[in-house]
Amino acid sequence: MEQQQQQQMQYQQPQADEQKIEYQQEEDDEEAGAGLPIVRLQECGINVKDIEKLQQAGMHTVASVAYSTTKSLTAIRGITDVKAAKLLAEASKLVPMGFSTATEYYESRKDLIHLTTGSKELDKLLNGGIETGSITEMFGEFRTGKTQLCHTLCVTCQLPLEQGGGEGKALYLDTEGTFRPQRLVAIAERFGLSPTDVLDNVAYARAYNSDHQNSLLIQASAMMAESRYALIVVDSATALYRTDYSGRGELSARQMHLAKFLRSLLRIADEYGVAVVITNQVVAQVDGGGGMFAADPKKPIGGNIMAHSSTTRLSLRKGRGTARVCKIFDSPCLPESEAMFAINEDGIGDAE
């Protein structure tokens, strides 16, 4: 009897261990749910050709399918209502999209990576730097340091985590022709990085119109599915919209197009956990919104669409000499405050 009991225990123990391994595997899959490649849907019975159609439409992760609507999926040629329903059902099984406790969410945010700006004062203002997984908007008039901050972040995102970096590549989408790789060389030398490696780890593209700007995000999503990226920069997000659309007659169409572009950026931030930094231009208020007696008669363009899409909004203005002032204009967790920084030959630093 004792021998039989021992044998039963031996048989039961491996089964229990196998169950633990399966449970652990399920937990690991849930944690990595947002980053699962779209080819995993083959295991759920999705046709290879349908997956290729989704990839051509810019969907490269299971999360990108799970976050989509039936309308957007059926807009893809060859995807019927039945196929869209199955895609959403299978993708939602792999990507956690239900409720969780505030405690769990709080614990997950503790591990959130922040990218250093190169300025200690600015990092202090931003509670550690530029937050990953969300959109940070920087707006201000010309020569306030928007592009210089973007260049510095392209280098600092490649630093190790313990140095305030993201250990990833950067993607730079330029709409104004202001990207200068020689600036990256000087900044890389400041942080002790190889200039050659830094330049190789920055993917650059020039957008020539608002439609092209949107299509480049599809390419960006494909690149991020293949390699580790920590930052995507759009400098600037609104410049092309100001020229492609004119007058109040095209205002509605412009805002809808801009909203879709910003939504695509937010989805990339959600799917890949990258920091999204966009710059914005300003316009003088001439419609009676404060007039000449206002403290700052300039406001960022893009209207409420831009305001609601950005998680954190930073207002930049000129100071004395090389000094610039950054103000928290809007944030869900940062108090309204200011910090000074400087534009140096080797990137953004602290003001003297």
Coordinates of N, CA and C in Angstrom, one line a residue, residues 32-166:
A32 N 3.4 39.9 -21.7 CA 4.0 40.3 -23.0 C 2.9 40.4 -24.1
G33 N 1.7 40.5 -23.7 CA 0.6 40.4 -24.6 C 0.6 41.5 -25.6
A34 N 0.9 42.8 -25.2 CA 0.9 43.9 -26.1 C 2.0 43.8 -27.1
G35 N 3.1 43.1 -26.8 CA 4.2 43.0 -27.8 C 4.3 41.7 -28.6
L36 N 3.2 40.9 -28.5 CA 3.2 39.6 -29.3 C 3.2 39.9 -30.8
P37 N 4.0 39.2 -31.5 CA 4.0 39.4 -33.0 C 2.7 38.9 -33.6
I38 N 2.2 39.5 -34.6 CA 0.9 39.1 -35.2 C 0.8 37.7 -35.7
V39 N 2.0 37.1 -36.0 CA 2.0 35.7 -36.5 C 1.5 34.7 -35.5
R40 N 1.5 35.1 -34.2 CA 0.9 34.3 -33.2 C -0.5 33.9 -33.4
L41 N -1.2 34.7 -34.3 CA -2.6 34.5 -34.6 C -2.8 33.2 -35.4
Q42 N -1.7 32.8 -36.1 CA -1.8 31.5 -36.8 C -2.1 30.4 -35.9
E43 N -1.6 30.4 -34.7 CA -1.9 29.3 -33.8 C -3.4 29.3 -33.4
C44 N -4.1 30.4 -33.6 CA -5.5 30.5 -33.3 C -6.4 30.2 -34.5
G45 N -5.8 29.8 -35.6 CA -6.6 29.4 -36.7 C -6.8 30.5 -37.7
I46 N -6.0 31.6 -37.6 CA -6.1 32.7 -38.6 C -5.3 32.3 -39.9
N47 N -5.9 32.6 -41.0 CA -5.2 32.3 -42.3 C -4.0 33.1 -42.5
V48 N -2.9 32.5 -43.0 CA -1.6 33.3 -43.3 C -1.8 34.5 -44.2
K49 N -2.7 34.3 -45.2 CA -2.9 35.4 -46.2 C -3.6 36.5 -45.5
D50 N -4.5 36.2 -44.6 CA -5.2 37.3 -43.8 C -4.2 38.1 -43.0
I51 N -3.3 37.3 -42.4 CA -2.3 38.0 -41.6 C -1.4 38.9 -42.4
E52 N -1.1 38.5 -43.6 CA -0.3 39.3 -44.5 C -1.0 40.6 -44.9
K53 N -2.3 40.5 -45.1 CA -3.1 41.6 -45.4 C -3.1 42.6 -44.2
L54 N -3.2 42.1 -43.0 CA -3.1 43.0 -41.8 C -1.8 43.7 -41.7
Q55 N -0.7 42.9 -42.0 CA 0.7 43.5 -42.0 C 0.8 44.6 -43.0
Q56 N 0.2 44.4 -44.2 CA 0.3 45.5 -45.2 C -0.5 46.7 -44.8
A57 N -1.4 46.5 -43.9 CA -2.2 47.7 -43.4 C -1.6 48.3 -42.2
G58 N -0.4 47.8 -41.8 CA 0.3 48.4 -40.7 C 0.1 47.8 -39.4
M59 N -0.5 46.6 -39.3 CA -0.7 45.9 -38.1 C 0.4 44.8 -38.0
H60 N 1.2 44.9 -36.9 CA 2.3 43.9 -36.8 C 2.4 43.3 -35.4
T61 N 1.4 43.6 -34.6 CA 1.3 43.0 -33.3 C -0.1 42.5 -33.0
V62 N -0.3 41.5 -32.1 CA -1.6 41.1 -31.8 C -2.4 42.2 -31.2
A63 N -1.7 43.1 -30.4 CA -2.4 44.2 -29.8 C -3.0 45.2 -30.8
S64 N -2.3 45.4 -31.9 CA -2.8 46.3 -33.0 C -4.1 45.8 -33.5
V65 N -4.3 44.5 -33.5 CA -5.6 43.9 -34.0 C -6.6 44.0 -32.9
A66 N -6.2 43.7 -31.7 CA -7.2 43.8 -30.5 C -7.7 45.2 -30.3
Y67 N -6.9 46.2 -30.6 CA -7.2 47.6 -30.3 C -8.1 48.2 -31.5
S68 N -8.2 47.4 -32.6 CA -8.9 47.9 -33.8 C -10.4 47.8 -33.6
T69 N -11.1 48.5 -34.4 CA -12.6 48.4 -34.5 C -13.0 47.5 -35.7
T70 N -14.2 47.0 -35.7 CA -14.7 46.1 -36.8 C -14.7 46.9 -38.1
K71 N -15.0 48.2 -38.0 CA -15.0 49.1 -39.2 C -13.6 49.2 -39.8
S72 N -12.6 49.4 -39.0 CA -11.2 49.6 -39.5 C -10.7 48.3 -40.1
L73 N -11.1 47.1 -39.5 CA -10.7 45.8 -40.1 C -11.3 45.5 -41.4
T74 N -12.6 45.7 -41.5 CA -13.4 45.4 -42.7 C -13.0 46.4 -43.8
A75 N -12.4 47.5 -43.5 CA -11.9 48.5 -44.5 C -10.7 47.9 -45.3
I76 N -10.0 46.9 -44.7 CA -8.9 46.2 -45.3 C -9.4 45.2 -46.4
R77 N -8.9 45.3 -47.5 CA -9.4 44.5 -48.6 C -9.3 43.0 -48.3
G78 N -10.4 42.2 -48.4 CA -10.3 40.8 -48.2 C -10.7 40.4 -46.8
I79 N -10.9 41.4 -45.9 CA -11.4 41.1 -44.5 C -12.9 41.3 -44.4
T80 N -13.6 40.3 -44.3 CA -15.1 40.4 -44.2 C -15.5 40.6 -42.7
D81 N -16.8 40.8 -42.5 CA -17.3 41.0 -41.2 C -17.1 39.7 -40.3
V82 N -17.2 38.6 -40.9 CA -17.0 37.3 -40.2 C -15.6 37.2 -39.8
K83 N -14.6 37.5 -40.7 CA -13.2 37.4 -40.4 C -12.8 38.4 -39.4
A84 N -13.4 39.6 -39.5 CA -13.1 40.7 -38.5 C -13.5 40.2 -37.1
A85 N -14.7 39.7 -37.0 CA -15.2 39.2 -35.7 C -14.3 38.1 -35.1
K86 N -13.8 37.2 -35.9 CA -12.9 36.1 -35.4 C -11.6 36.7 -35.0
L87 N -11.0 37.7 -35.8 CA -9.8 38.3 -35.5 C -9.8 39.0 -34.1
L88 N -10.9 39.7 -33.9 CA -11.0 40.5 -32.7 C -11.2 39.5 -31.5
A89 N -11.9 38.4 -31.7 CA -12.2 37.4 -30.6 C -10.9 36.7 -30.2
E90 N -10.1 36.3 -31.2 CA -8.8 35.6 -30.9 C -7.8 36.5 -30.4
A91 N -7.7 37.8 -30.9 CA -6.7 38.7 -30.4 C -7.0 39.1 -29.0
S92 N -8.2 39.3 -28.6 CA -8.6 39.7 -27.3 C -8.3 38.6 -26.2
K93 N -8.1 37.3 -26.7 CA -7.7 36.3 -25.8 C -6.3 36.3 -25.4
L94 N -5.5 36.9 -26.3 CA -4.0 37.0 -26.1 C -3.6 38.3 -25.4
V95 N -4.4 39.3 -25.6 CA -4.1 40.6 -25.0 C -5.0 41.0 -23.9
P96 N -4.5 41.2 -22.7 CA -5.4 41.5 -21.6 C -6.0 42.9 -21.8
M97 N -7.4 42.9 -21.9 CA -8.1 44.2 -22.1 C -9.2 44.4 -21.1
G98 N -9.2 43.6 -20.1 CA -10.2 43.8 -19.1 C -9.8 44.7 -17.9
F99 N -10.5 44.6 -16.8 CA -10.2 45.4 -15.6 C -9.1 44.8 -14.8
S100 N -8.4 45.7 -14.1 CA -7.4 45.3 -13.1 C -7.5 46.3 -12.0
T101 N -6.9 45.9 -10.8 CA -7.0 46.8 -9.7 C -6.1 48.0 -9.8
A102 N -6.4 49.0 -9.1 CA -5.5 50.2 -9.1 C -4.2 49.9 -8.5
T103 N -4.1 48.9 -7.6 CA -2.9 48.5 -7.0 C -2.0 47.9 -8.1
E104 N -2.5 47.0 -8.9 CA -1.8 46.3 -10.0 C -1.2 47.4 -11.0
Y105 N -2.1 48.3 -11.3 CA -1.7 49.4 -12.3 C -0.6 50.3 -11.6
Y106 N -0.7 50.5 -10.4 CA 0.2 51.3 -9.6 C 1.6 50.7 -9.6
E107 N 1.6 49.4 -9.4 CA 2.9 48.6 -9.4 C 3.5 48.6 -10.7
S108 N 2.7 48.4 -11.8 CA 3.2 48.4 -13.1 C 3.9 49.7 -13.5
R109 N 3.3 50.8 -13.0 CA 3.8 52.2 -13.4 C 5.1 52.5 -12.6
K110 N 5.4 51.7 -11.6 CA 6.7 51.9 -10.9 C 7.9 51.5 -11.7
D111 N 7.6 50.6 -12.6 CA 8.7 50.2 -13.5 C 8.8 51.0 -14.8
L112 N 8.0 52.0 -14.9 CA 8.0 52.8 -16.1 C 9.3 53.5 -16.4
I113 N 9.8 53.5 -17.6 CA 11.1 54.0 -17.9 C 10.9 55.5 -18.3
H114 N 11.8 56.4 -17.8 CA 11.9 57.8 -18.2 C 13.2 58.1 -18.9
L115 N 13.1 58.8 -20.0 CA 14.3 59.2 -20.7 C 14.9 60.5 -20.3
T116 N 16.1 60.6 -19.9 CA 16.7 61.8 -19.5 C 16.8 62.8 -20.6
T117 N 16.6 64.1 -20.3 CA 16.6 65.2 -21.3 C 18.1 65.7 -21.4
G118 N 19.0 65.4 -20.5 CA 20.3 65.9 -20.5 C 20.4 67.1 -19.5
S119 N 19.3 67.5 -19.0 CA 19.3 68.6 -18.0 C 18.7 68.1 -16.7
K120 N 19.5 68.2 -15.6 CA 19.0 67.7 -14.3 C 17.7 68.5 -13.8
E121 N 17.7 69.8 -14.1 CA 16.6 70.6 -13.6 C 15.3 70.2 -14.4
L122 N 15.5 69.9 -15.7 CA 14.4 69.6 -16.6 C 13.9 68.2 -16.2
D123 N 14.8 67.3 -15.9 CA 14.4 65.9 -15.5 C 13.7 66.0 -14.2
K124 N 14.1 66.8 -13.3 CA 13.4 67.0 -12.0 C 12.0 67.5 -12.2
L125 N 11.8 68.4 -13.1 CA 10.5 69.0 -13.4 C 9.6 67.9 -14.0
L126 N 10.2 67.0 -14.8 CA 9.4 65.9 -15.4 C 9.3 64.6 -14.6
N127 N 9.8 64.7 -13.4 CA 9.8 63.5 -12.5 C 10.6 62.4 -13.1
G128 N 11.8 62.7 -13.6 CA 12.7 61.7 -14.1 C 13.0 61.8 -15.6
G129 N 12.2 62.5 -16.3 CA 12.5 62.7 -17.7 C 11.2 62.4 -18.6
I130 N 11.4 62.2 -19.9 CA 10.3 62.0 -20.8 C 9.7 60.6 -20.5
E131 N 8.4 60.5 -20.3 CA 7.8 59.3 -20.0 C 7.5 58.4 -21.2
T132 N 7.8 57.1 -21.1 CA 7.6 56.2 -22.2 C 6.1 55.7 -22.1
G133 N 5.7 55.2 -23.3 CA 4.3 54.7 -23.4 C 3.2 55.8 -23.5
S134 N 3.6 57.1 -23.7 CA 2.7 58.2 -23.8 C 3.2 59.2 -24.8
I135 N 2.4 60.2 -25.1 CA 2.8 61.3 -26.0 C 3.1 62.5 -25.2
T136 N 4.3 63.1 -25.4 CA 4.7 64.3 -24.8 C 4.8 65.4 -25.9
E137 N 4.1 66.5 -25.8 CA 4.1 67.6 -26.8 C 4.9 68.7 -26.3
M138 N 5.7 69.3 -27.1 CA 6.5 70.5 -26.8 C 6.1 71.5 -27.8
F139 N 5.7 72.7 -27.3 CA 5.3 73.7 -28.2 C 5.9 75.1 -27.8
G140 N 6.1 75.9 -28.7 CA 6.8 77.2 -28.5 C 7.1 77.9 -29.8
E141 N 7.5 79.1 -29.8 CA 7.9 79.8 -31.0 C 9.2 79.4 -31.5
F142 N 9.7 79.9 -32.6 CA 11.0 79.4 -33.1 C 12.2 79.8 -32.1
R143 N 13.2 79.0 -32.1 CA 14.4 79.2 -31.3 C 14.1 79.0 -29.8
T144 N 13.2 78.1 -29.4 CA 13.0 77.9 -28.0 C 13.6 76.6 -27.5
G145 N 14.1 75.8 -28.5 CA 14.8 74.6 -28.1 C 14.1 73.3 -28.4
K146 N 13.0 73.3 -29.1 CA 12.2 72.1 -29.4 C 13.0 71.1 -30.1
T147 N 13.6 71.5 -31.3 CA 14.4 70.6 -32.1 C 15.6 70.1 -31.4
Q148 N 16.3 71.0 -30.6 CA 17.5 70.6 -29.9 C 17.2 69.6 -28.8
L149 N 16.0 69.7 -28.2 CA 15.6 68.7 -27.2 C 15.4 67.3 -27.9
C150 N 14.8 67.4 -29.1 CA 14.6 66.1 -29.8 C 15.9 65.5 -30.2
H151 N 16.9 66.2 -30.6 CA 18.2 65.7 -31.0 C 18.8 65.1 -29.8
T152 N 18.8 65.7 -28.6 CA 19.4 65.2 -27.4 C 18.7 63.9 -27.0
L153 N 17.4 63.8 -27.1 CA 16.7 62.6 -26.7 C 17.0 61.4 -27.6
C154 N 17.3 61.7 -28.9 CA 17.7 60.6 -29.8 C 19.0 59.9 -29.4
V155 N 19.8 60.6 -28.6 CA 21.0 60.1 -28.1 C 20.8 59.4 -26.7
T156 N 20.1 60.2 -25.8 CA 20.0 59.7 -24.4 C 19.1 58.4 -24.4
C157 N 18.2 58.2 -25.4 CA 17.4 57.0 -25.4 C 18.2 55.8 -25.6
Q158 N 19.4 55.9 -26.1 CA 20.3 54.8 -26.3 C 21.2 54.4 -25.1
L159 N 21.1 55.3 -24.1 CA 21.9 55.0 -22.9 C 21.4 53.9 -22.1
P160 N 22.2 53.3 -21.2 CA 21.7 52.2 -20.3 C 20.6 52.7 -19.4
L161 N 19.8 51.8 -18.9 CA 18.7 52.2 -18.0 C 19.2 53.0 -16.8
E162 N 20.3 52.5 -16.2 CA 20.8 53.1 -15.0 C 21.3 54.6 -15.2
Q163 N 21.5 54.9 -16.5 CA 22.0 56.3 -16.8 C 20.8 57.2 -17.3
G164 N 19.6 56.7 -17.2 CA 18.5 57.5 -17.6 C 18.1 57.2 -19.1
G165 N 18.6 56.2 -19.7 CA 18.3 55.9 -21.1 C 17.2 54.8 -21.2
G166 N 17.0 54.4 -22.4 CA 16.0 53.4 -22.7 C 16.5 52.1 -23.4

